[in-house]
Coordinates of C-alpha atoms in Angstrom, one line a residue:
Chain U
M1 CA 13.0 22.8 -73.4
M2 CA 13.8 26.4 -72.6
D3 CA 11.0 28.7 -74.2
R4 CA 12.6 31.2 -76.2
S5 CA 10.4 32.1 -79.8
A6 CA 11.4 31.0 -82.7
D7 CA 13.0 34.2 -84.1
N8 CA 15.2 33.8 -82.1
L9 CA 16.3 29.7 -82.5
A10 CA 16.4 31.0 -85.9
S11 CA 19.1 32.8 -85.5
P12 CA 22.0 32.5 -82.8
P13 CA 22.3 35.0 -80.7
A14 CA 24.6 37.4 -81.0
T15 CA 28.1 36.3 -79.5
D16 CA 30.8 38.4 -78.5
G17 CA 34.1 38.3 -80.1
N18 CA 36.1 35.7 -78.5
A19 CA 33.5 32.8 -79.0
P20 CA 34.2 30.4 -82.0
V21 CA 32.9 30.7 -85.4
P22 CA 29.7 28.4 -85.5
S23 CA 30.7 25.6 -88.1
L24 CA 28.5 24.0 -89.9
Y25 CA 26.7 20.6 -87.8
A26 CA 24.8 19.3 -91.0
L27 CA 21.6 20.0 -94.1
M28 CA 18.4 19.5 -93.0
G29 CA 15.9 18.4 -95.3
E30 CA 11.8 18.9 -94.5
F31 CA 9.5 16.3 -96.3
E32 CA 5.8 17.2 -95.8
D33 CA 5.0 13.2 -95.4
V34 CA 5.7 8.9 -94.9
D35 CA 6.7 8.6 -98.6
S36 CA 8.3 11.2 -99.5
L37 CA 10.3 11.0 -96.7
L38 CA 11.0 7.1 -97.7
A39 CA 11.9 7.7 -101.1
A40 CA 14.2 10.4 -100.2
A41 CA 15.6 8.0 -97.5
E42 CA 16.2 5.8 -100.5
K43 CA 17.6 8.2 -103.1
V44 CA 20.5 9.4 -100.1
R45 CA 21.3 6.0 -99.5
D46 CA 22.5 5.2 -102.8
A47 CA 24.0 8.0 -102.7
G48 CA 26.2 6.7 -100.3
Y49 CA 26.1 8.8 -97.6
R50 CA 27.1 7.4 -94.0
D51 CA 26.4 10.2 -91.2
W52 CA 22.7 10.9 -91.8
D53 CA 19.7 10.4 -89.7
V54 CA 16.0 10.8 -90.8
H55 CA 13.1 12.4 -88.1
A56 CA 9.8 11.7 -88.2
P57 CA 7.0 12.2 -85.6
F58 CA 6.1 8.7 -85.3
P59 CA 7.8 5.3 -85.8
V60 CA 8.2 4.7 -89.9
H61 CA 7.6 1.4 -91.5
G62 CA 10.2 0.4 -93.3
I63 CA 12.6 2.9 -92.8
D64 CA 14.9 0.8 -91.5
K65 CA 15.7 -0.6 -94.9
A66 CA 14.5 2.4 -97.0
M67 CA 18.5 3.8 -95.3
G68 CA 19.9 0.6 -95.2
M69 CA 20.5 0.7 -91.6
R70 CA 22.9 -2.3 -90.8
P71 CA 21.2 -4.7 -88.2
T72 CA 22.4 -3.7 -84.5
I73 CA 24.8 -5.6 -81.9
L74 CA 22.6 -5.4 -79.2
P75 CA 22.1 -9.3 -79.2
W76 CA 25.4 -10.2 -78.8
L77 CA 25.8 -8.2 -76.2
S78 CA 22.8 -9.6 -74.5
L79 CA 24.1 -13.0 -75.2
G80 CA 27.6 -12.4 -73.9
A81 CA 26.2 -10.8 -70.6
G82 CA 23.8 -13.3 -70.3
L83 CA 26.7 -15.9 -70.1
A84 CA 29.0 -14.0 -67.9
G85 CA 26.3 -13.6 -66.0
V86 CA 25.4 -18.0 -66.2
A87 CA 29.3 -18.1 -65.9
G88 CA 30.0 -15.5 -62.9
G89 CA 26.6 -16.5 -60.8
T90 CA 28.0 -20.3 -61.1
F91 CA 31.3 -19.2 -60.2
L92 CA 30.0 -16.9 -57.1
V93 CA 27.9 -19.7 -55.6
W94 CA 31.0 -21.9 -55.6
W95 CA 33.1 -19.8 -54.5
I96 CA 30.8 -18.9 -51.6
N97 CA 30.0 -22.9 -50.7
A98 CA 32.5 -24.7 -51.8
T99 CA 35.7 -23.1 -51.5
S100 CA 37.8 -23.6 -48.2
T101 CA 41.3 -22.3 -49.2
A102 CA 44.4 -22.1 -46.1
A103 CA 46.2 -19.8 -48.7
L104 CA 43.6 -17.1 -48.8
P105 CA 43.5 -14.7 -46.2
A106 CA 39.9 -15.7 -44.5
T107 CA 37.7 -12.9 -44.9
L108 CA 38.5 -14.3 -48.7
S109 CA 37.7 -17.7 -47.8
G110 CA 33.9 -19.5 -48.6
Y111 CA 31.9 -20.7 -46.1
Q112 CA 31.1 -24.7 -46.6
Y113 CA 27.7 -24.6 -44.5
L114 CA 25.8 -27.8 -44.7
I115 CA 22.5 -27.1 -45.0
S116 CA 19.7 -29.5 -45.6
G117 CA 22.2 -32.5 -45.6
K118 CA 22.9 -31.2 -49.4
P119 CA 26.3 -31.5 -51.4
I120 CA 28.3 -28.8 -50.3
F121 CA 28.2 -27.7 -53.9
S122 CA 24.5 -28.1 -56.0
L123 CA 23.7 -27.5 -58.4
P124 CA 19.5 -27.2 -58.0
A125 CA 19.9 -25.4 -54.8
N126 CA 22.6 -22.2 -57.0
I127 CA 20.4 -22.8 -60.2
P128 CA 18.0 -19.1 -58.8
I129 CA 21.3 -17.3 -58.2
I130 CA 23.0 -18.5 -60.9
F131 CA 19.7 -17.4 -63.6
E132 CA 19.0 -14.2 -61.4
L133 CA 22.7 -13.0 -62.1
T134 CA 22.2 -14.5 -65.5
V135 CA 19.3 -12.1 -65.6
L136 CA 20.0 -8.9 -64.0
I137 CA 23.3 -8.8 -66.0
T138 CA 21.8 -9.4 -69.2
S139 CA 19.1 -6.7 -68.2
I140 CA 21.7 -4.2 -67.6
V141 CA 24.0 -4.4 -70.5
T142 CA 20.8 -4.5 -72.4
F143 CA 19.7 -1.2 -71.4
L144 CA 22.9 0.4 -70.6
G145 CA 24.3 -1.1 -74.4
M146 CA 21.5 0.5 -75.6
L147 CA 21.7 4.0 -74.3
A148 CA 25.6 3.6 -75.4
L149 CA 24.7 3.0 -79.0
N150 CA 22.4 5.4 -79.3
R151 CA 24.6 8.0 -78.0
L152 CA 21.9 8.8 -75.2
P153 CA 21.7 10.8 -73.1
M154 CA 22.1 13.2 -75.1
L155 CA 21.7 16.6 -73.4
Y156 CA 22.4 18.9 -76.7
H157 CA 22.3 18.1 -80.0
P158 CA 22.0 21.1 -82.6
L159 CA 18.9 20.1 -84.3
F160 CA 17.3 21.5 -81.7
K161 CA 18.1 25.0 -82.5
S162 CA 16.2 24.9 -85.9
A163 CA 12.4 26.3 -85.1
R164 CA 11.2 24.1 -88.3
F165 CA 12.8 21.5 -86.9
R166 CA 10.3 21.7 -84.4
R167 CA 7.4 20.2 -86.3
V168 CA 8.6 17.2 -86.1
T169 CA 6.9 15.8 -83.1
D170 CA 4.0 16.9 -85.1
D171 CA 3.4 16.8 -88.8
R172 CA 6.8 17.2 -90.6
F173 CA 9.2 14.5 -91.4
F174 CA 13.1 15.4 -91.5
V175 CA 16.6 13.6 -92.9
V176 CA 19.5 15.1 -91.8
I177 CA 22.7 14.9 -93.6
E178 CA 26.2 16.0 -91.4
A179 CA 29.1 17.3 -92.5
S180 CA 31.6 15.3 -90.7
D181 CA 30.2 12.4 -94.1
P182 CA 33.1 12.0 -95.8
Q183 CA 30.6 12.5 -99.5
F184 CA 29.2 16.1 -97.8
D185 CA 30.0 18.2 -99.9
E186 CA 27.4 21.9 -99.9
P187 CA 25.9 21.9 -103.1
K188 CA 26.1 19.2 -104.6
T189 CA 24.1 17.3 -100.7
R190 CA 22.0 20.6 -101.2
A191 CA 21.3 20.3 -104.1
L192 CA 20.4 16.1 -103.7
L193 CA 17.8 17.0 -100.7
E194 CA 16.4 20.1 -102.6
G195 CA 16.0 17.6 -105.7
L196 CA 14.0 15.4 -103.2
G197 CA 11.1 16.6 -102.9
S198 CA 11.5 18.2 -100.3
T199 CA 10.0 21.7 -98.9
A200 CA 12.3 23.1 -97.3
V201 CA 16.4 22.9 -97.0
E202 CA 18.0 24.8 -94.1
R203 CA 21.3 24.9 -92.4
I204 CA 22.1 24.0 -89.2
E205 CA 25.2 24.9 -86.9
D206 CA 26.5 23.3 -84.8
Chain M
M1 CA -0.7 -4.1 -96.9
N2 CA -0.2 -5.2 -100.2
L3 CA -3.4 -7.0 -100.1
Q4 CA -5.5 -4.3 -100.3
A5 CA -4.8 -4.1 -103.5
H6 CA -6.3 -7.6 -103.7
P7 CA -9.1 -7.9 -101.0
D8 CA -10.4 -11.4 -103.1
D9 CA -7.8 -13.0 -101.0
L10 CA -9.2 -12.3 -97.7
T11 CA -12.8 -14.1 -98.5
A12 CA -10.7 -17.4 -99.0
S13 CA -12.3 -20.7 -97.6
L14 CA -10.7 -23.9 -97.5
G15 CA -13.2 -25.2 -99.2
P16 CA -12.4 -29.4 -100.0
L17 CA -9.1 -29.2 -99.6
G18 CA -10.6 -29.4 -95.6
R19 CA -12.7 -32.5 -96.0
R20 CA -9.0 -34.2 -97.6
F21 CA -7.0 -33.1 -95.1
A22 CA -10.1 -34.2 -92.5
G23 CA -9.8 -37.1 -94.3
L24 CA -6.4 -38.2 -94.4
A25 CA -6.4 -37.1 -90.6
L26 CA -9.5 -39.7 -89.8
G27 CA -7.8 -42.3 -91.7
A28 CA -4.4 -41.7 -89.2
G29 CA -6.5 -41.6 -86.6
I30 CA -9.0 -45.2 -87.3
L31 CA -5.3 -46.9 -88.2
G32 CA -3.6 -45.3 -85.0
L33 CA -6.5 -46.4 -82.3
G34 CA -7.0 -49.6 -84.3
V35 CA -3.8 -51.2 -83.8
A36 CA -3.7 -49.7 -80.2
V37 CA -6.8 -51.5 -79.7
A38 CA -6.0 -54.8 -81.0
V39 CA -2.5 -55.1 -79.5
A40 CA -4.0 -54.2 -75.7
A41 CA -6.5 -56.8 -76.8
L42 CA -4.0 -59.6 -77.6
T43 CA -2.2 -58.8 -74.3
P44 CA -3.0 -60.4 -71.5
G45 CA -3.8 -58.0 -68.0
S46 CA -2.8 -54.3 -70.7
Y47 CA -5.9 -53.1 -69.5
R48 CA -4.6 -50.6 -67.1
R49 CA -1.6 -50.4 -69.2
F50 CA -4.6 -49.2 -72.1
M51 CA -6.7 -46.8 -69.7
L52 CA -3.4 -44.7 -69.1
A53 CA -2.0 -44.5 -72.1
Y54 CA -5.9 -43.1 -73.4
V55 CA -4.9 -40.6 -69.7
V56 CA -2.1 -39.1 -72.2
A57 CA -3.4 -39.0 -75.4
F58 CA -6.6 -38.1 -73.6
A59 CA -4.3 -34.8 -72.1
F60 CA -2.7 -34.6 -75.0
V61 CA -5.5 -34.0 -77.3
L62 CA -6.8 -31.6 -74.6
S63 CA -3.8 -29.6 -73.8
L64 CA -3.9 -28.6 -77.5
A65 CA -7.7 -27.6 -77.6
L66 CA -6.8 -25.2 -74.2
G67 CA -3.4 -23.5 -75.6
G68 CA -5.9 -22.6 -78.4
M69 CA -8.8 -21.4 -76.4
F70 CA -6.5 -19.9 -74.2
F71 CA -4.4 -17.7 -77.4
V72 CA -8.2 -16.9 -78.4
F73 CA -9.8 -15.0 -75.4
I74 CA -5.7 -13.9 -74.4
Q75 CA -5.9 -11.9 -77.6
H76 CA -9.5 -10.7 -77.2
V77 CA -8.2 -9.1 -73.7
T78 CA -4.9 -7.8 -75.3
R79 CA -7.5 -6.3 -77.7
S80 CA -4.6 -7.2 -79.8
G81 CA -3.9 -6.3 -83.6
W82 CA -1.4 -8.5 -84.9
S83 CA -2.8 -12.2 -84.3
V84 CA -6.1 -11.5 -86.1
V85 CA -4.8 -13.1 -89.4
V86 CA -4.3 -16.3 -87.2
R87 CA -7.1 -16.6 -84.6
R88 CA -9.1 -19.1 -87.0
L89 CA -6.3 -21.6 -86.7
A90 CA -6.6 -21.3 -82.7
E91 CA -10.3 -20.9 -82.6
A92 CA -10.5 -24.5 -84.9
L93 CA -8.7 -25.7 -82.2
M94 CA -10.4 -24.3 -79.2
I95 CA -13.6 -25.5 -80.5
N96 CA -12.9 -29.0 -80.8
V97 CA -12.9 -29.0 -77.2
V98 CA -16.4 -30.6 -77.3
L99 CA -15.4 -33.5 -79.3
V100 CA -12.2 -34.0 -76.4
A101 CA -15.4 -34.2 -73.9
L102 CA -16.2 -36.6 -75.8
M103 CA -13.3 -38.8 -75.7
F104 CA -13.7 -38.8 -71.6
I105 CA -16.1 -40.9 -72.2
P106 CA -13.9 -44.1 -71.3
I107 CA -11.6 -42.1 -68.2
A108 CA -15.5 -42.4 -67.2
V109 CA -16.4 -45.5 -67.6
A110 CA -13.2 -46.4 -65.6
V111 CA -13.9 -44.3 -63.2
V112 CA -16.8 -45.8 -62.8
Q113 CA -16.2 -49.2 -63.1
G114 CA -13.7 -49.0 -59.8
H115 CA -11.2 -51.5 -58.7
G116 CA -8.2 -49.1 -59.2
S117 CA -8.9 -50.3 -62.4
L118 CA -6.8 -46.2 -63.9
Y119 CA -7.6 -44.0 -60.5
S120 CA -5.8 -46.3 -57.6
W121 CA -8.3 -44.2 -55.7
T122 CA -11.5 -45.7 -57.0
Q123 CA -10.3 -48.9 -54.9
R124 CA -12.1 -49.5 -51.7
D125 CA -8.7 -49.8 -50.1
I126 CA -6.2 -47.0 -51.4
P127 CA -2.5 -48.4 -51.4
N128 CA 0.4 -46.2 -50.2
Q129 CA 2.6 -45.5 -53.4
E130 CA 0.9 -44.3 -56.9
S131 CA 1.4 -48.7 -57.5
Q132 CA 2.5 -51.5 -56.5
G133 CA 6.0 -51.5 -59.1
A134 CA 6.5 -47.9 -58.1
G135 CA 10.0 -47.0 -57.5
P136 CA 11.8 -47.4 -54.1
P137 CA 12.5 -43.9 -52.6
S138 CA 15.9 -43.9 -50.8
Q139 CA 17.8 -41.8 -48.1
A140 CA 19.6 -39.0 -49.8
G141 CA 23.1 -40.0 -50.4
S142 CA 22.6 -42.8 -47.9
A143 CA 22.5 -46.4 -49.3
A144 CA 19.8 -48.4 -47.3
V145 CA 16.3 -48.3 -48.7
N146 CA 13.3 -48.7 -47.0
P147 CA 10.6 -49.5 -49.1
H148 CA 7.7 -48.3 -47.2
P149 CA 8.9 -45.1 -45.5
S150 CA 5.9 -42.7 -46.0
V151 CA 3.0 -45.2 -44.2
G152 CA 2.0 -43.2 -41.6
H153 CA 3.1 -39.7 -42.7
A154 CA 0.8 -40.2 -46.2
E155 CA -2.5 -42.2 -44.7
R156 CA -2.7 -39.3 -42.8
A157 CA -2.5 -37.0 -45.6
F158 CA -5.3 -39.2 -47.3
S159 CA -7.6 -37.6 -44.7
S160 CA -11.6 -37.8 -45.1
A161 CA -11.7 -34.1 -47.0
K162 CA -9.5 -35.4 -50.1
Q163 CA -11.1 -39.4 -50.3
A164 CA -14.4 -36.7 -50.8
Y165 CA -12.8 -35.2 -53.5
L166 CA -11.4 -37.5 -55.1
S167 CA -14.7 -39.7 -55.4
A168 CA -16.0 -41.5 -58.4
P169 CA -19.2 -38.8 -58.6
A170 CA -17.0 -36.4 -57.5
F171 CA -14.8 -36.5 -60.1
I172 CA -17.3 -37.2 -62.8
G173 CA -19.3 -34.0 -61.1
R174 CA -16.4 -31.9 -61.5
W175 CA -15.5 -33.2 -65.2
I176 CA -19.3 -32.3 -66.4
V177 CA -18.4 -28.6 -64.9
Y178 CA -15.3 -28.1 -66.5
L179 CA -15.8 -29.4 -70.0
G180 CA -19.3 -27.3 -70.1
L181 CA -17.4 -24.9 -68.8
W182 CA -14.8 -24.6 -71.9
S183 CA -17.4 -25.9 -74.3
L184 CA -19.6 -23.1 -73.4
I185 CA -16.6 -20.5 -73.9
A186 CA -15.6 -21.9 -77.4
W187 CA -19.0 -21.9 -78.3
F188 CA -19.4 -18.4 -77.1
F189 CA -16.3 -17.2 -78.8
R190 CA -16.5 -19.0 -82.1
R191 CA -19.8 -18.2 -82.7
H192 CA -19.6 -13.9 -82.4
S193 CA -16.7 -14.8 -85.0
V194 CA -17.8 -16.5 -87.5
R195 CA -21.1 -14.3 -87.7
Q196 CA -19.2 -11.4 -87.6
D197 CA -18.4 -12.7 -90.8
T198 CA -22.2 -12.2 -92.9
E199 CA -23.0 -9.7 -90.2
G200 CA -19.9 -7.5 -90.1
D201 CA -21.0 -6.3 -87.0
Y202 CA -18.1 -4.8 -84.6
R203 CA -19.9 -5.4 -81.7
H204 CA -19.2 -8.9 -81.4
T205 CA -15.7 -7.7 -81.6
Q206 CA -16.8 -5.9 -78.1
R207 CA -18.7 -8.1 -77.0
M208 CA -15.8 -11.2 -76.8
E209 CA -13.4 -7.9 -75.5
A210 CA -16.1 -7.1 -72.7
V211 CA -16.1 -11.6 -71.9
A212 CA -12.5 -12.5 -73.1
G213 CA -11.2 -11.5 -68.7
P214 CA -13.7 -12.9 -66.7
V215 CA -13.3 -16.0 -69.4
G216 CA -9.6 -16.2 -68.5
V217 CA -10.1 -16.5 -64.7
V218 CA -12.6 -19.4 -65.0
F219 CA -10.5 -20.8 -67.5
G220 CA -7.3 -20.3 -65.0
I221 CA -9.4 -22.8 -62.6
T222 CA -10.5 -25.3 -64.2
V223 CA -7.5 -26.1 -66.0
T224 CA -6.0 -25.8 -62.8
F225 CA -8.1 -28.6 -61.4
A226 CA -8.7 -30.6 -64.4
A227 CA -4.6 -30.7 -64.0
F228 CA -5.4 -32.0 -60.6
D229 CA -8.1 -34.8 -61.2
L230 CA -6.7 -35.9 -64.8
V231 CA -3.4 -36.4 -63.5
M232 CA -1.6 -35.9 -60.6
S233 CA -4.5 -37.9 -58.7
L234 CA -3.2 -40.8 -60.5
A235 CA -0.4 -40.6 -57.6
P236 CA -3.1 -39.8 -54.8
H237 CA -0.7 -39.4 -51.9
W238 CA 1.2 -36.6 -54.0
F239 CA 0.2 -33.0 -54.7
S240 CA 2.1 -29.9 -56.2
T241 CA 0.1 -26.6 -55.5
I242 CA 1.1 -25.7 -59.6
F243 CA 0.9 -28.5 -61.7
G244 CA -1.7 -26.9 -63.2
V245 CA 0.6 -24.4 -64.1
Y246 CA 2.5 -27.0 -64.9
F247 CA 0.2 -28.4 -67.2
F248 CA -1.3 -25.2 -68.6
A249 CA 2.4 -24.0 -69.7
G250 CA 2.4 -27.5 -71.6
S251 CA -0.5 -26.7 -73.2
V252 CA 0.3 -23.0 -75.2
V253 CA 3.6 -24.5 -76.1
A254 CA 2.2 -27.9 -78.0
S255 CA -0.8 -25.1 -79.4
L256 CA 1.2 -22.3 -80.7
A257 CA 3.6 -25.6 -82.1
L258 CA 0.3 -27.0 -84.0
M259 CA -0.4 -23.2 -84.6
I260 CA 2.5 -23.4 -86.8
L261 CA 2.5 -26.5 -89.0
M262 CA -1.0 -25.9 -89.6
L263 CA -0.2 -22.1 -90.5
V264 CA 2.8 -23.6 -92.3
R265 CA 0.3 -26.7 -94.5
L266 CA -1.7 -24.4 -95.5
Q267 CA 0.3 -22.1 -96.5
G268 CA 1.6 -24.7 -98.8
H269 CA -1.5 -25.4 -100.7
G270 CA -1.6 -21.4 -101.8
L271 CA -3.6 -20.5 -98.5
L272 CA -2.9 -17.8 -95.5
K273 CA -0.6 -16.3 -98.0
Q274 CA -1.8 -12.9 -95.6
V275 CA 0.4 -14.0 -92.7
N276 CA 3.9 -13.0 -93.4
V277 CA 7.3 -13.5 -91.9
E278 CA 5.9 -10.8 -89.3
H279 CA 3.3 -13.1 -88.0
Q280 CA 5.7 -15.7 -88.2
H281 CA 8.0 -14.1 -86.0
D282 CA 5.4 -13.4 -82.8
L283 CA 4.5 -16.7 -82.5
G284 CA 8.2 -17.8 -83.0
K285 CA 8.4 -15.0 -79.5
L286 CA 4.8 -16.7 -78.0
L287 CA 6.2 -20.0 -78.6
F288 CA 10.1 -19.2 -77.2
C289 CA 8.5 -17.2 -74.0
F290 CA 6.6 -20.2 -73.5
V291 CA 8.9 -22.6 -74.1
F292 CA 10.9 -20.8 -71.2
F293 CA 7.8 -20.6 -68.6
W294 CA 7.5 -23.8 -68.6
G295 CA 10.8 -24.7 -67.6
Y296 CA 11.1 -22.5 -65.2
I297 CA 7.6 -24.0 -63.4
A298 CA 9.1 -27.6 -64.0
F299 CA 12.3 -26.6 -62.2
S300 CA 10.2 -24.9 -59.7
Q301 CA 8.5 -27.9 -58.8
Y302 CA 11.6 -29.9 -59.0
M303 CA 13.8 -28.4 -56.4
L304 CA 11.0 -27.3 -53.7
I305 CA 10.4 -31.3 -53.9
W306 CA 14.5 -32.3 -54.3
Y307 CA 15.1 -28.9 -51.5
G308 CA 12.4 -30.5 -49.1
N309 CA 13.9 -34.0 -49.7
M310 CA 10.1 -35.3 -47.6
P311 CA 9.6 -38.9 -48.1
D312 CA 5.8 -38.5 -49.7
E313 CA 6.5 -35.6 -52.1
R314 CA 10.0 -37.0 -53.0
V315 CA 8.3 -40.7 -54.3
W316 CA 6.2 -38.8 -56.7
L317 CA 9.7 -37.7 -58.7
V318 CA 11.8 -41.5 -57.5
A319 CA 9.5 -42.7 -59.3
R320 CA 10.2 -41.2 -62.3
G321 CA 13.4 -41.6 -62.6
A322 CA 14.8 -38.3 -61.2
S323 CA 17.8 -40.0 -60.5
T324 CA 21.2 -41.1 -61.9
A325 CA 21.9 -42.8 -58.3
A326 CA 22.8 -46.8 -58.5
G327 CA 19.2 -47.9 -57.2
V328 CA 17.1 -44.9 -58.1
A329 CA 18.0 -44.9 -61.8
N330 CA 14.7 -46.2 -63.4
G331 CA 13.3 -46.4 -66.8
W332 CA 11.9 -43.1 -66.7
S333 CA 15.6 -41.4 -66.3
T334 CA 16.2 -41.3 -69.6
I335 CA 12.6 -39.8 -70.8
L336 CA 13.5 -37.1 -68.0
L337 CA 16.8 -36.9 -69.4
I338 CA 15.4 -36.2 -73.0
L339 CA 12.6 -33.6 -71.5
L340 CA 15.1 -31.6 -69.5
F341 CA 17.3 -30.8 -73.0
G342 CA 14.4 -31.5 -75.4
H343 CA 11.4 -29.6 -74.3
F344 CA 13.0 -26.8 -71.9
L345 CA 17.6 -26.1 -72.8
L346 CA 18.1 -26.3 -76.6
P347 CA 14.5 -25.2 -77.6
F348 CA 15.7 -22.4 -75.3
A349 CA 19.3 -21.7 -77.6
G350 CA 17.7 -22.7 -80.3
L351 CA 14.4 -20.0 -81.0
L352 CA 16.8 -17.8 -78.7
S353 CA 17.5 -15.6 -82.2
R354 CA 15.2 -13.1 -84.5
H355 CA 17.0 -15.0 -87.1
A356 CA 16.0 -18.4 -86.1
K357 CA 11.9 -17.4 -85.2
R358 CA 11.4 -15.6 -89.2
R359 CA 13.1 -18.9 -90.3
R360 CA 10.3 -20.9 -91.7
A361 CA 11.9 -24.3 -92.0
L362 CA 13.8 -23.8 -89.1
L363 CA 10.7 -23.0 -86.6
T364 CA 8.6 -25.8 -88.5
G365 CA 11.0 -28.0 -87.0
W366 CA 11.6 -26.7 -83.7
A367 CA 7.2 -26.9 -84.0
V368 CA 7.4 -30.5 -84.6
W369 CA 9.5 -31.3 -81.8
L370 CA 8.0 -29.3 -79.3
L371 CA 5.0 -31.4 -79.6
L372 CA 6.6 -34.5 -80.0
M373 CA 8.4 -33.4 -76.0
Q374 CA 4.6 -32.0 -74.9
W375 CA 3.6 -35.7 -75.4
L376 CA 6.1 -36.6 -74.2
D377 CA 5.8 -35.0 -71.5
L378 CA 2.5 -36.4 -71.0
L379 CA 4.0 -40.1 -71.3
W380 CA 6.2 -38.6 -67.7
L381 CA 3.4 -38.2 -65.9
V382 CA 1.4 -40.4 -66.2
M383 CA 2.7 -44.1 -67.2
P384 CA 5.6 -44.2 -64.2
S385 CA 2.5 -45.4 -62.3
M386 CA 2.3 -48.4 -63.9
G387 CA 5.9 -49.3 -62.5
P388 CA 9.7 -48.0 -62.4
K389 CA 9.7 -50.1 -66.0
L390 CA 9.6 -47.2 -69.3
H391 CA 6.8 -48.3 -70.4
L392 CA 6.8 -46.8 -74.2
G393 CA 5.4 -49.2 -77.1
V394 CA 2.7 -49.5 -79.6
I395 CA -0.3 -49.0 -77.1
E396 CA 1.1 -45.1 -76.6
I397 CA 2.1 -44.3 -80.0
G398 CA -1.5 -46.2 -80.8
L399 CA -3.2 -43.8 -78.8
G400 CA -1.9 -40.8 -79.8
V401 CA -1.7 -41.0 -83.0
G402 CA -5.4 -42.5 -82.4
L403 CA -6.6 -39.7 -80.5
G404 CA -4.3 -37.3 -82.4
G405 CA -5.3 -37.9 -86.0
L406 CA -9.5 -37.6 -84.4
F407 CA -8.8 -34.4 -83.1
M408 CA -7.1 -33.4 -86.0
A409 CA -10.3 -34.2 -88.2
G410 CA -12.3 -32.1 -86.2
V411 CA -10.1 -29.3 -86.6
W412 CA -10.0 -29.3 -90.3
R413 CA -13.8 -29.8 -90.4
S414 CA -14.0 -26.9 -87.9
L415 CA -12.1 -24.6 -89.8
G416 CA -13.6 -25.6 -93.3
Q417 CA -16.6 -24.3 -92.3
C418 CA -16.2 -20.7 -91.9
R419 CA -13.2 -18.1 -93.9
L420 CA -9.8 -18.3 -92.2
L421 CA -10.0 -15.1 -92.0
P422 CA -12.6 -13.0 -90.2
V423 CA -13.2 -10.7 -93.1
H424 CA -14.7 -8.3 -90.6
D425 CA -12.8 -7.9 -88.0
P426 CA -12.0 -4.2 -87.1
R427 CA -8.2 -5.0 -86.4
L428 CA -7.9 -6.9 -89.6
Q429 CA -5.9 -3.9 -91.7
E430 CA -4.2 -3.5 -88.4
S431 CA -2.7 -7.4 -88.7
L432 CA -2.3 -7.2 -92.7
A433 CA -0.2 -4.5 -91.9
F434 CA 1.8 -5.5 -88.6
E435 CA 5.4 -5.2 -88.7
N436 CA 7.6 -5.6 -86.1
I437 CA 10.0 -2.8 -85.6

């Protein structure tokens, strides 16, 4: 992080005439403990908001349920990648070892080497390759899929401009409702956050 | 977390229910043993079959006790929090290694008796095959069958050092060491764990954690050599360095499956309600992991033998029906296919999903199935010493139920002797509040 003082962060740096006017990104409510965060998350969930998030210094048990989060599709991506690995690995070893097509150019044709008296295409010998490709493709897709679903890496986030938000790594909890939410209405949303027992509500500009 | 409101629940014990469970298991055990002995006594020439079936049943209950022991010390090595609420189940399996030690006596008697009544290496002249009946090894891809392809090679391999290793005094001596060390380990962990209930001293936990690491080394070495001695030496010319790991992998699968079933039974009687779906999920994860580990090890052993295709290595797999080729497939080929799908591929697919592990009925079903598969796996390892014909009858099942019943009677009795939760374990609260993210 850049070393800038809290004062500079609280008020955006002076802009020249050509810079775009900062638009409202979200309203951020600050909470002092886990219980009020969980209670607030349930209320925001029940109010029907969609584009919102909570931030805490540590993993909070039960937050998924309190936020009404749907299960991730990541396991299905992993399963698909695994099956693709099985299919791709099998095709690879079959094509390389067991095909010899005159129609293809020599560089694309397989090599039918007889090894140790085994059949040209022999499953036991090929399982290690199929297995490794399955593990490799599954782990790459799972890792990259996790990053993509989380929209990572994220080099900029409007919340980082808030000095108050810095305490999220220490002892404060935040509920952030984004302006892009169809239900978002600044006075109403502010009233909701204030009614949930937040110690402060802050406007976050993009 | 809600349980902190009812601290009384934490001190529950099995009470009279334990004696009832133990009584039922004992009854089933005596019945199974009686039927097996009666059938063997009425069938002339079935002594060796009876003894081999006894080795299957013995290896089965031993694997349950050793799997429980692995669970206990690995939780202490990792200073694990989640598992505290289910640790007493594993401890009950572990401490009954003492009972299993008593069950070793018939095997010791058969070894001292000699004349190849159980292990062919107790004969003066060691045959070049597992037994006269072992299936004829064949050249891959060739119809030519040589009944004695490996005499010269195998006889050379059976050196004087190996003869000294596979002799009655050395065998019995090693087993006294294995059973003694296992009993000592089990007694140590059980004693500290139970004494903590009354004394409330956290230092019992520290002591167990300090010892758990070295115990792992002792455990690994003894289990490896015990598997070599008990099962692998049935085919004295054959060897596989991964064999101990194979036995270990199956042991952990079976003991986790049994712990899940014990848990289901206890909760059916309103006990151990502190164990919730989160702990069940973790037991399921471990079960899934070791199902895969077993398959990985089994394939590793198979592939090297298949690839090398050396006559003295191949015979062991050929005797166990590892081929569907005409003239090579035998009575064990079906069992091998059942193991490939039933012990590995199907439970792998079936336990892959998070939802499968969290659904009680589904996980229970897989636990019953995998417990059966572990027994079938041991049967497949041992019984082909009788020859290519499938031996799976009243004697094998009766002895399995017999020793299994006696073992379970011991397990329920041990579980009834202490509280179902280690109430003063410093990580108990962590375990009660445990959640998977």
